[in-house]
Short mmCIF file of C-alpha atoms in Angstrom, two decimals:
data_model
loop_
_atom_site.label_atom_id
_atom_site.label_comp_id
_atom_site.label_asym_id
_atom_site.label_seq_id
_atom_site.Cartn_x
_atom_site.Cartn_y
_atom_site.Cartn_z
CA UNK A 1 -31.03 -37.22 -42.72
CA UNK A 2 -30.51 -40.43 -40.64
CA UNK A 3 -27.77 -40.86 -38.71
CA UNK A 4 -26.90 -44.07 -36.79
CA UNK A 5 -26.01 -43.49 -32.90
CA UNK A 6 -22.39 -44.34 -32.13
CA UNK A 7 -20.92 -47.47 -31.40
CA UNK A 8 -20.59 -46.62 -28.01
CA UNK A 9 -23.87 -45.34 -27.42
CA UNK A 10 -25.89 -48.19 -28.91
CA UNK A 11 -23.74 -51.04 -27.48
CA UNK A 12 -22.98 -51.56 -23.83
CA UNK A 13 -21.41 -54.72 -23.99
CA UNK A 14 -18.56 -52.86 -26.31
CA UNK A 15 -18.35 -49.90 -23.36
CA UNK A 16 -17.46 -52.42 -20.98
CA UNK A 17 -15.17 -54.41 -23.14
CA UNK A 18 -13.55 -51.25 -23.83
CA UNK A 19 -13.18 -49.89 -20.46
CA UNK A 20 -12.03 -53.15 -18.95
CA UNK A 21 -9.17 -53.28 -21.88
CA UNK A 22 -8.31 -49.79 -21.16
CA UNK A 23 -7.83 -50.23 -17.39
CA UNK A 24 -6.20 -53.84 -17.50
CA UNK A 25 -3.34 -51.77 -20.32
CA UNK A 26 -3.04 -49.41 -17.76
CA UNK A 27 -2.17 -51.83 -14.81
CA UNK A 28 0.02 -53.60 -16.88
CA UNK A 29 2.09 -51.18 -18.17
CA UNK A 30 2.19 -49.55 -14.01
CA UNK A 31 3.32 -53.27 -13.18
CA UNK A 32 5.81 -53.15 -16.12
CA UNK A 33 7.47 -49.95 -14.70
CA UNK A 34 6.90 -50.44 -11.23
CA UNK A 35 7.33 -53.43 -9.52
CA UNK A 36 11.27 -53.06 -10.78
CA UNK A 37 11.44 -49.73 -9.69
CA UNK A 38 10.29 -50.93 -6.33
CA UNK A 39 12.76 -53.47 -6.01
CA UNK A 40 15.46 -50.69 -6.88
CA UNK A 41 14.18 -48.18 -4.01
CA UNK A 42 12.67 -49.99 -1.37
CA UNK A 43 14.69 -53.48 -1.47
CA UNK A 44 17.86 -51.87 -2.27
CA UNK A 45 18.03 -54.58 -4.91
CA UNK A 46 22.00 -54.41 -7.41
CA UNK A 47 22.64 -55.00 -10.98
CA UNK A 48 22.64 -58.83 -10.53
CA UNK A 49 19.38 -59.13 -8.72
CA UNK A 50 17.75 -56.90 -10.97
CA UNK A 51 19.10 -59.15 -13.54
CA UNK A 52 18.01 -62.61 -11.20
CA UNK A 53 14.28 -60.59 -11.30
CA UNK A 54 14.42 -59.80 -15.05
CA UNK A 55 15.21 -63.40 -15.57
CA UNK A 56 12.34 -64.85 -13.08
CA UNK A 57 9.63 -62.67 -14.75
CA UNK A 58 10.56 -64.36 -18.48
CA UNK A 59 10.65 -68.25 -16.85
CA UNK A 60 6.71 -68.42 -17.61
CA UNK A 61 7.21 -67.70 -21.22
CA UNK A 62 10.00 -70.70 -21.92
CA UNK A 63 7.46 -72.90 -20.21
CA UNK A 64 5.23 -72.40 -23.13
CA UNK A 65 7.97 -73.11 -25.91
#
């Protein structure tokens, strides 16, 4: 019987690749949730500058229209 080692056994380069998507999902998704949610709590921040915040954090993306 031959069985081939697993993927992320026999290639390292994959682990890392792997591990470094994992981790930069994670931080993402903490800065997704968090850095509003520290505006609420800490800065005291209303409905309209959450709104102003929402509104900075898409400016980037018209740029590339």
């Amino acid at each position: 019987m031959n069985t081939s080692p697993s993927l992320v056994k026999s290639n390292k380069n994959f682990l890392l690749f792997w591990s470094g998507q994992t981790v930069s999902m994670f931080g993402s998704q903490v800065t997704i949730v968090g850095l509003p949610l520290t505006a609420v709590y800490l800065l005291k921040a209303n409905s309209f500058e959450m709104g102003l915040f929402q509104a900075c954090a898409t400016i980037p993306f018209f740029y590339l229209v």
